[in-house]
Tab-separated table of C-alpha atoms and ligand atoms in Angstrom:
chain	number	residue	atom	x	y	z
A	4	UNK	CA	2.488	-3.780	17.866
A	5	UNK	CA	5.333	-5.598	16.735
A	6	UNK	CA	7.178	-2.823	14.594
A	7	UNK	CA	11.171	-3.034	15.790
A	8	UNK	CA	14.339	-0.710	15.504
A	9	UNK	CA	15.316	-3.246	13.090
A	10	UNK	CA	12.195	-2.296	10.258
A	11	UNK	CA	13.287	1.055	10.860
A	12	UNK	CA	16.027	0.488	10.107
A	13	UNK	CA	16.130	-1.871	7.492
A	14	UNK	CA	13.978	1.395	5.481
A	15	UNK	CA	17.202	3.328	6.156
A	16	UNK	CA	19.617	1.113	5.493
A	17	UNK	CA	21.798	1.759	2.441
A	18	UNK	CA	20.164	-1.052	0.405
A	19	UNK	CA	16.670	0.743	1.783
A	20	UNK	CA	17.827	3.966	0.399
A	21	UNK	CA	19.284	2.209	-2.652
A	22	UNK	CA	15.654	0.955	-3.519
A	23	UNK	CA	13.966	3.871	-2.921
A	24	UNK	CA	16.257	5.921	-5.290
A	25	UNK	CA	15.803	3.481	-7.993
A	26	UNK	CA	12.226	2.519	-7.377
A	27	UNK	CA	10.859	4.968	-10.120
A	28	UNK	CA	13.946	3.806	-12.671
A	29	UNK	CA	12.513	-0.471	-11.836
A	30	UNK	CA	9.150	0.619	-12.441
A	31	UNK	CA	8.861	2.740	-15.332
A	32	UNK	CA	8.152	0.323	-17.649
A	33	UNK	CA	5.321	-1.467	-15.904
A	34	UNK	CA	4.198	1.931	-14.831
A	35	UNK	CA	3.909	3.014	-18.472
A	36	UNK	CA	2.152	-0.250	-19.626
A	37	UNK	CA	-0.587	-0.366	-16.944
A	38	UNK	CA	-0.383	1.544	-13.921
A	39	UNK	CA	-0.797	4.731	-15.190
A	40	UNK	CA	-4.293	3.109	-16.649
A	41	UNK	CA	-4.996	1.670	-13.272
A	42	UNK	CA	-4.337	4.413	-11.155
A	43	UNK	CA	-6.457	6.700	-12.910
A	44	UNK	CA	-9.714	3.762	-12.654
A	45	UNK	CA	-8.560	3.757	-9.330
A	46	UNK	CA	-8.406	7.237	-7.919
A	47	UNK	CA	-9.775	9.570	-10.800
A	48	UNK	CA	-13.576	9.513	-9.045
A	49	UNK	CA	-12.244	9.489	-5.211
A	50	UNK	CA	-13.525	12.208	-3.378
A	51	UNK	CA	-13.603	14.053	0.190
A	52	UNK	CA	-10.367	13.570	2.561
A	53	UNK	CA	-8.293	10.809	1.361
A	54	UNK	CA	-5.323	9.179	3.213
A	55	UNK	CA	-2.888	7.423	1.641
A	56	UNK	CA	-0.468	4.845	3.259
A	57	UNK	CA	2.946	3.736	1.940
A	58	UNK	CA	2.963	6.431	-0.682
A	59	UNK	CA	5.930	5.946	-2.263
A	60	UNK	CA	7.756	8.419	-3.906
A	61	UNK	CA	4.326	9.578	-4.804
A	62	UNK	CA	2.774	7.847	-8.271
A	63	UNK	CA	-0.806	7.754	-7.320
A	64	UNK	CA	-0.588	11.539	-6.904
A	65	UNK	CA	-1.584	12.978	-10.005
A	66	UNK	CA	-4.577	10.797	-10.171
A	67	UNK	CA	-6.138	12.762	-7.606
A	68	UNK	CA	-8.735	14.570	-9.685
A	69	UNK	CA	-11.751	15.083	-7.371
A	70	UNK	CA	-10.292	14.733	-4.172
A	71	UNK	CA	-10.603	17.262	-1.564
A	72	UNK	CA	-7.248	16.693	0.599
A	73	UNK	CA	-5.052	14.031	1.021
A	74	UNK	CA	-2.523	12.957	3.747
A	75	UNK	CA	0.257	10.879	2.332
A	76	UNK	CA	2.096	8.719	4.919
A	77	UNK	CA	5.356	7.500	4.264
A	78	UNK	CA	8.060	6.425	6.469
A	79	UNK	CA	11.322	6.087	4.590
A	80	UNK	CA	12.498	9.490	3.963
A	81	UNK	CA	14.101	8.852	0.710
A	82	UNK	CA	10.953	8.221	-0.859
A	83	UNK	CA	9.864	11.143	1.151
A	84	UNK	CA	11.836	13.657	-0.445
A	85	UNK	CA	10.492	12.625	-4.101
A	86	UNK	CA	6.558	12.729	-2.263
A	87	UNK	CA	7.146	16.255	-0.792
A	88	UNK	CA	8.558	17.302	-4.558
A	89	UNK	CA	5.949	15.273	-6.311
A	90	UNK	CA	3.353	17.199	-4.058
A	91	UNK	CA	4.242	20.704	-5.160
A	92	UNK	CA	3.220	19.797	-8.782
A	93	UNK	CA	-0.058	18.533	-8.105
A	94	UNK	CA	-3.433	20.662	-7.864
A	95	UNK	CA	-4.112	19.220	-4.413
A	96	UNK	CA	-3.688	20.039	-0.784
A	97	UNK	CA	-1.122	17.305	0.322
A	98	UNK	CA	-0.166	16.764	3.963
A	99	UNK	CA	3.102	14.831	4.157
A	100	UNK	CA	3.518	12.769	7.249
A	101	UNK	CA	6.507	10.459	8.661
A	102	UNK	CA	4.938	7.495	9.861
A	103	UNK	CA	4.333	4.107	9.885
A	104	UNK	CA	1.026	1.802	8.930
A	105	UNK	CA	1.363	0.565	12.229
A	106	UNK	CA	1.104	4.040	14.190
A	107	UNK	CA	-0.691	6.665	12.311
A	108	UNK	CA	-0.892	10.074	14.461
A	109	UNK	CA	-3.858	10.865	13.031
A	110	UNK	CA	-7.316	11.449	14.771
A	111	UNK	CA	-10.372	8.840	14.725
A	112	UNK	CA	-13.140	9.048	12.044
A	113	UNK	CA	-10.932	11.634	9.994
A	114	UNK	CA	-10.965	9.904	6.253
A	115	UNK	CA	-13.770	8.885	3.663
A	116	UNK	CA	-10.929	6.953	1.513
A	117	UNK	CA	-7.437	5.065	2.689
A	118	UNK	CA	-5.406	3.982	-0.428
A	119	UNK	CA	-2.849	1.458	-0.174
A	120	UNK	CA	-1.319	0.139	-3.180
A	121	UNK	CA	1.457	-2.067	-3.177
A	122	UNK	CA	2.638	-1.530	0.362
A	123	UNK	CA	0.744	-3.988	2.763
A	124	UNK	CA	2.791	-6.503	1.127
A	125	UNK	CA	5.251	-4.401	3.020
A	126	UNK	CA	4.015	-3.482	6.294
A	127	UNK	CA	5.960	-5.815	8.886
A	128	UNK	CA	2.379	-6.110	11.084
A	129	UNK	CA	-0.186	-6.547	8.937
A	130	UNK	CA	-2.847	-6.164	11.526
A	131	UNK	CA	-2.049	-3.462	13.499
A	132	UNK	CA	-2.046	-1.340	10.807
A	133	UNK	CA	-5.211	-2.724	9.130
A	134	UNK	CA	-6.563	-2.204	12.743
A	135	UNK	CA	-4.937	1.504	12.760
A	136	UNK	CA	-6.774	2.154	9.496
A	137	UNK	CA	-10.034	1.200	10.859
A	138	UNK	CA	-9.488	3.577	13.057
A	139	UNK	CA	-8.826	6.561	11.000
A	140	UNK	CA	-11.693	5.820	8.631
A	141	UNK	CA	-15.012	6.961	9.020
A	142	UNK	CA	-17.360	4.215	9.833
A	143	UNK	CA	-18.584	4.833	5.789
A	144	UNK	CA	-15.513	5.228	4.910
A	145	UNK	CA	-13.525	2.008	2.451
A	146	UNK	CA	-10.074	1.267	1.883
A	147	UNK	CA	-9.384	0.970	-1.634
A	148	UNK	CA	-6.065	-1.294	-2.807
A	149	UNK	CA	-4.669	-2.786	-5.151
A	150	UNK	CA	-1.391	-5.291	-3.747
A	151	UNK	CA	-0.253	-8.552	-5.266
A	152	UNK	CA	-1.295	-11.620	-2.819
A	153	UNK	CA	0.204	-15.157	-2.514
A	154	UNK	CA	-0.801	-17.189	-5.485
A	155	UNK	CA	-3.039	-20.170	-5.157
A	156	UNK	CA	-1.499	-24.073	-6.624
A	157	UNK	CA	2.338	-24.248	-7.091
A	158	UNK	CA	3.029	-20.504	-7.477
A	159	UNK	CA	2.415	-20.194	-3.934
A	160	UNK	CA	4.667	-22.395	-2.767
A	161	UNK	CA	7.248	-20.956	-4.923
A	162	UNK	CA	6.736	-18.275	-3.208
A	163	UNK	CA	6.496	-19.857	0.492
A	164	UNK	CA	10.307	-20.566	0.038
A	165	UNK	CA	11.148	-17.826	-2.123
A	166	UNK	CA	9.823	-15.125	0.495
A	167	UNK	CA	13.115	-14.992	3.138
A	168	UNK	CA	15.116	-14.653	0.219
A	169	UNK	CA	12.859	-11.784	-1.456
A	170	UNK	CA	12.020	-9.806	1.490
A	171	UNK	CA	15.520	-8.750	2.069
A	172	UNK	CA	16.049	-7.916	-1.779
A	173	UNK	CA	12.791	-5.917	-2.445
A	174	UNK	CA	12.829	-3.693	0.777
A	175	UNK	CA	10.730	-6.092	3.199
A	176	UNK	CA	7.946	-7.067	0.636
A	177	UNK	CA	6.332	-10.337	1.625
A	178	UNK	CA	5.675	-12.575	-1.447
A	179	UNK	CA	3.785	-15.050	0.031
A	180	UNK	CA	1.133	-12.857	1.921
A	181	UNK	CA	-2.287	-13.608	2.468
A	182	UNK	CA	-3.774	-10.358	2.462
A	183	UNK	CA	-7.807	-11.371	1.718
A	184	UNK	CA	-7.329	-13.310	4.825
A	185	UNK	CA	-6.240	-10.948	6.946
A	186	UNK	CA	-8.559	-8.549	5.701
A	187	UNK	CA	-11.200	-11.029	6.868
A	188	UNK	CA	-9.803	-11.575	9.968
A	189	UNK	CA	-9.190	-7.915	10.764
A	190	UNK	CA	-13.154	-7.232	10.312
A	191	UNK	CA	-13.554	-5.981	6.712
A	192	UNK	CA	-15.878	-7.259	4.136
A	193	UNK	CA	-13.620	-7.353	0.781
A	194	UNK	CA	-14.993	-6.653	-2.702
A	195	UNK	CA	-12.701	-7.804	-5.627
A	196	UNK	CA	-12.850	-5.755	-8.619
A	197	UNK	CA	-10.477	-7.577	-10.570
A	198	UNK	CA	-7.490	-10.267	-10.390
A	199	UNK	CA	-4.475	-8.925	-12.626
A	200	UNK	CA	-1.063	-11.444	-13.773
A	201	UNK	CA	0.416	-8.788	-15.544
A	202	UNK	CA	3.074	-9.858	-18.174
A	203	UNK	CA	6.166	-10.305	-17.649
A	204	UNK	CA	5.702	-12.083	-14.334
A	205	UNK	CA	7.510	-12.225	-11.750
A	206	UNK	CA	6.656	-15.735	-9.327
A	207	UNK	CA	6.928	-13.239	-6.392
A	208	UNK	CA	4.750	-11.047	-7.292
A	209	UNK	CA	1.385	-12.720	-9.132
A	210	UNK	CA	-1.664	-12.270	-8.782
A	211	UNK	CA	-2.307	-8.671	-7.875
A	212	UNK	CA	-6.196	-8.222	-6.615
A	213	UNK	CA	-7.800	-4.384	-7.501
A	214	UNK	CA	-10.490	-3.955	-4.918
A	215	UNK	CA	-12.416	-2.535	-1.421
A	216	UNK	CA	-12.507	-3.728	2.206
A	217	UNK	CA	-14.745	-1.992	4.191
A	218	UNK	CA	-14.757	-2.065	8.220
A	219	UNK	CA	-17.771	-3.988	9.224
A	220	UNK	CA	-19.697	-2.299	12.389
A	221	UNK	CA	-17.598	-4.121	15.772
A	222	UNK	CA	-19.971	-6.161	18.016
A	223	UNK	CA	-21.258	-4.299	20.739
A	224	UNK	CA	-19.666	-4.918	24.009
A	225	UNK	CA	-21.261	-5.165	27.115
A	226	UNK	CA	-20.088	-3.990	30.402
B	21	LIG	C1	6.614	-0.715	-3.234
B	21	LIG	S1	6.500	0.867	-2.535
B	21	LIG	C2	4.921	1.434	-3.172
B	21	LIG	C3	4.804	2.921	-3.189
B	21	LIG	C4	3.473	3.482	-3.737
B	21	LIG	N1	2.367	3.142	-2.875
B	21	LIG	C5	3.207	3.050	-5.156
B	21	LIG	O1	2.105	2.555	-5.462
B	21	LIG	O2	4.096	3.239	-6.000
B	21	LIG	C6	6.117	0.472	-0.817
B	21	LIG	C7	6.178	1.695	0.078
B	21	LIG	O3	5.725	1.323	1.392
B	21	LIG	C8	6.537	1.988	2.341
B	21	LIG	N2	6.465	1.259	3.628
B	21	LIG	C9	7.254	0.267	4.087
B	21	LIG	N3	6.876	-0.132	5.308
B	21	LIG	C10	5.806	0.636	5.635
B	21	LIG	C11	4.973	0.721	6.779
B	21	LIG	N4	5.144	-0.091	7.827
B	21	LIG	N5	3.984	1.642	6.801
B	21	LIG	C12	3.787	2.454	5.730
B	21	LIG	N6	4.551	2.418	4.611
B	21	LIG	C13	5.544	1.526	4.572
B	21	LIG	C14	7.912	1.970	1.712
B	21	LIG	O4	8.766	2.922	2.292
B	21	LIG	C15	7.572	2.251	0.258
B	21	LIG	O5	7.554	3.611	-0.011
């Protein structure tokens, strides 16, 4: 695992705090137009436990309609404060939990569902924590996401030399990431449900993908 003082850090850092105490204010607009839309498609049907990773100061929660539990992970405790708040308002039992995607304390097998939208654009080692939520699924279980992903053509490389530049504005988000890859790579079979360019848009962030990855079953090794 490659997480370091410094990401830490960096999520409590004054301009860490500043963007987590303004995140709702920046997104209310595109939150109005279509995530509020997409996050109930999303998460209106999930059911059993559900863990969700990078939760934010909490949007997804009231989307929750079937779900059993939920454990919402979030490391910087800004954006905690405005989860644990957002959780008392919501029909739901919510576990709040200060941790990384990296290093969940959480047991084996435990969830039917992970949910990660727009955070693994964030997460500073992609696959440990895709590993770490391998782990924590059941071996039915899917993760369902929805994260913008580098762009194919020019756009991308836009955003190849954009990307130092943006991940220290926008609170260590990667613009140029290629998250179906590592997906891939990590052992998941990836179902896209749809490709959104939402307008107005932003070179660093374009296309987001809406879909599933689901663990496929690890060889079997031999003594
Ligand atoms: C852009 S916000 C998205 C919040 C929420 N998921 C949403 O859809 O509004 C990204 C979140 O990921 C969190 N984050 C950053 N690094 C993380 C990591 N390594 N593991 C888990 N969450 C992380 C940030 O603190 C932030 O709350």
């Amino acid at each position: 695992m490659t997480t370091t003082v410094d990401d830490n850090a960096r999520l409590e850092s004054r301009s860490g705090k500043f963007f987590a105490r303004y995140y709702d204010a920046m997104t209310q607009r595109a939150e109005e137009k279509w995530g509020r839309p997409l996050r109930t498609l999303m998460f209106g049907e999930l059911t059993g436990r559900v863990l969700e990773v990078g939760a934010g100061s909490g949007a997804n929660l009231p989307y929750y309609a079937k779900a059993d539990s939920l454990v919402a992970v979030e490391p910087a405790s800004e954006m905690r404060k405005k989860l644990v708040r957002r959780a008392e308002d919501v029909p739901l039992d919510v576990q709040v939990v200060d941790a990384r995607a990296e290093r969940l304390p959480l047991p084996d097998d435990a969830f039917d569902t992970v949910v990660c939208t727009l955070v693994l654009c964030t997460v500073t080692d992609l696959p440990a924590a895709l590993d770490e939520i391998r782990r924590v699924l059941r071996p039915s279980g899917q993760l369902v996401f929805f994260e913008h992903v580098r762009s194919p053509g020019a756009v991308g490389l836009v955003q190849d030399v954009l990307a130092p530049l943006w991940r220290r504005a926008a609170g260590g988000c990667h613009a140029n990431r290629r998250l179906l890859t590592a997906f891939r790579d990590a052992g998941y079979q990836v179902r896209i449900h749809e490709v959104v360019r939402p307008w107005p848009r932003y070179p660093t962030n374009t296309p987001y993908v809406r879909g599933t990855a689901v663990p496929l079953p690890r060889p079997a090794t031999r003594d």
